Structure formats: structure tokens, C-alpha cells
Amino acid sequence: MNTIEKTVINTSLSEKINALRKERNAVILAHYYQEPAIQDIADYVGDSLELARWAATTNADVIVFAGVLFMAETAKILNPTKTVLLPDMKAGCSLSDSCPPTEFRAFLDAHPNHIVISYINCSIEIKAMSDIICTSSNAEQIINSIPKEQPIIFAPDKNLGAYLADKTGRDLVLWEGACMVHEAFSIDKLLDLHKEFPNADIIAHPESEAHVLKTASFIGSTAAMIRYVNDSPNDQFIVATEAGILHRMKQDVLHKTLIPAPSVADNTCACSECGYMKMNTMQKLYLCLKNNKPEIILDEEMRKRALIPMLRCLDYKPKP
Ligand code: 13P
Ligand code: SF4
């Protein structure tokens, strides 16, 4: 399908989605990694923490979550009386999958007396086993709020965990999980690219590996990266996170040059795109509103257990 055909189809789908959204009193929440047409039609586009906050406070009857499964589950944990729809139920997350509940239970049992802080990119089972959930926007503040003598387990992202251990000076016990998109950046290609654009700021999401983070002049959540590009006097940036962010990032800074950081296999695939995030399409968004499915249904006992650490997450304010 060429670009013109795609635009015509998306325009007609947009009209249908808008009519259904009104009829069903639905709100569409989209993550920055969603395809541009979905970001454009969404009521709110944000990072994980912003989306969780909107999901917790919306008056809509239906929440359509244009993101991945752990995000839609989080919306349902926070708002159990709403219908929460995920356009494609197979939209999972490699990081969440890297922390299976049975193994994690054994890991916790092997580390008694530790507080368990889990990154929001995990399943409801992992959330239910955690004391506090964090996102990349508030993880540092949450760790800093824990008394120094209290040992901490941080899960499931070892890269974010190592970054936070370094930032806070805490000796965190890390679960060895990772995101396949943020681990696919090539440090050699990144350094070559920086030689071509020596004045560009490298900015990176903290799910990236330590050697990538070491090159970055700014590290932050997706929302923080967008703010940084807006506020910086610089006009060239190499952006090390999922490439979907560039759509929103460039809207306020059309005059600035934004270059996606190269992945190891960029010649053969779009590795800096998250295949899970990209499973959602305008067609699936329309169909889920029309058919009222796929719907997130949670075990109520599990939901109640996961709610406690999730509410602690929302108590912490993101960095200004
Ligand atoms: P944030 O939007 O919180 O920065 O997280 C990025 C991410 O990996 C979502 O899957
Ligand atoms: Fe999961 Fe990584 Fe995709 Fe985010 S980008 S949803 S962490 S696989």
C-alpha cells in the first residue's frame, strides 16, 4: 500500500473511530511508540506514568489502550469498573516476558527482607508480588525515598536497574531482564554516527545498555526526552529509544534535526521499532471499539494485590 492509499484508508477509519468514541463514551490513550495515525487520533499521548494517571482518573466508560498488554492491565488494575480494550491482545513486551512469575517467586524467596521495586513493564503477577511499582519517570525518587539500610530488589530491567544503582549509589539486587528494542542499539554505529554529527546531543532511554547510556548527554523517560529536545538550545539530536517517539518529538521542533540511533541489524530490519507496539493498527483500533473486544479481564484477587504497589507508584510525582 502506498502512502496516499494509506492516508485515504486512515481518514475513513478516523471518521468511524470518532463516531464510535462519542457513542461509547470512550477515551483513547496512546503511548509515544504507537504508529503516527494512532497518536494523532488519541485523546492523550504520553509515557507510561502519564498514561497510568489518565487511566486512573478518566470519566469515560471505555478506555481503549493503544499500547501493550502490561499498560492495558495497569489501566484495568486502577479502574476496574471501566471496560478496558487493547486493539491486539498479542501486543506483549519482551521485557515483561523476561520475568516469569514462578522464577520471580523463587528469586524473592532467595532474598528475604528485601523491598521489591518493580518497573511498570511487567505482568500483573509480578506487580502483585511487588511492594512498589515505578516507571522511568519516578524510579530514582522512589529508590531515594527508601531508608539506606533497607535492601532493595529491582526488577525486571537490568539496564534500568544498573543505571539507577549508579545514580542513587544503592546496591540494588537486579533481576536480569531486558527490552529487546533498547538492547539492539549498536554502539559502534552510534559512535560512527556521532562522528558525522559531532554537535548532536545523544539522548537515551534508561532501558538502553550502559555503553549507550555512557555516550548520552541526557537520559530520561520518553516524556522527559521530548521535553529535553524542546527546551535545549541545541538543534541536533541522536535519539536512542523506540523510533515511534520521533513523530511527537518533531511536532514542536520542526527546525531541529532528529536522528534515530542505529540498531545492530538496521540493514535488514527496523530493530528500533517495537514489534509489539506496532501490532496495534488503525483498523484494529476501529474493530475493538466496534466489537467491544479484545477486553482486559483480570482475576479480582490478583488485581487487588497489584493495586497496592500501583497506587504507591502514583503517589510519587514525576521529576519537574
Ligand atoms: P516510558 O514511556 O515510561 O518512558 O517507557 C518506555 C517503554 O519502554 C514503554 O514500553
Ligand atoms: Fe516492551 Fe521494549 Fe516494546 Fe517497551 S519497547 S513495550 S519495553 S519490548
Coordinates of N, CA and C in Angstrom, one line a residue, residues 4 11 33 41 71 81 119 137 142 151 168 171 178 197 206 209 249 298 302-303 311 319:
I4 N -0.4 7.4 -0.2 CA -1.7 8.1 -0.5 C -2.9 7.1 -0.1
T11 N -8.1 8.0 6.9 CA -9.1 9.1 7.1 C -10.5 8.5 7.3
Y33 N 5.2 5.3 21.4 CA 5.7 4.3 20.5 C 4.7 3.8 19.4
I41 N -4.9 10.4 16.5 CA -6.4 10.3 16.9 C -6.6 10.1 18.4
M71 N 0.4 -2.3 29.9 CA -0.2 -0.9 30.1 C -1.7 -1.0 30.2
T81 N -13.9 -0.7 37.2 CA -15.3 -0.6 36.7 C -15.4 -0.2 35.2
Y119 N 9.6 -2.2 37.9 CA 9.3 -1.3 36.8 C 7.9 -1.7 36.3
S137 N 10.0 7.6 34.9 CA 9.9 9.0 35.4 C 10.1 9.1 36.9
I142 N 11.7 7.2 43.9 CA 11.2 6.1 44.8 C 12.4 5.4 45.5
P151 N 17.6 -3.2 52.2 CA 18.0 -3.8 50.9 C 16.8 -3.8 49.9
T168 N 21.8 6.4 42.3 CA 21.4 6.5 43.7 C 22.5 6.1 44.6
D171 N 23.0 -0.4 46.4 CA 23.4 -1.7 46.0 C 22.2 -2.5 45.7
A178 N 15.5 -7.6 30.2 CA 15.8 -6.5 29.3 C 14.8 -6.4 28.2
F197 N 27.9 13.7 13.0 CA 27.2 14.8 13.6 C 27.7 15.1 15.0
P206 N 16.6 5.1 29.6 CA 17.4 4.3 30.5 C 17.2 2.7 30.4
E209 N 21.5 -0.1 27.1 CA 22.7 -0.7 27.8 C 23.6 0.4 28.3
M249 N 8.0 14.0 18.9 CA 9.1 14.8 19.3 C 9.3 15.9 18.3
L298 N -9.4 -9.3 34.5 CA -8.4 -9.7 35.5 C -9.0 -10.5 36.6
M302 N -6.0 -11.0 42.3 CA -4.7 -10.6 41.8 C -4.7 -9.1 41.6
R303 N -5.9 -8.6 41.0 CA -6.0 -7.1 40.8 C -5.8 -6.3 42.1
L311 N -0.7 2.0 43.4 CA -1.1 3.2 44.0 C 0.1 4.0 44.6
K319 N 9.7 13.9 37.9 CA 10.6 15.0 38.1 C 10.2 16.2 37.3

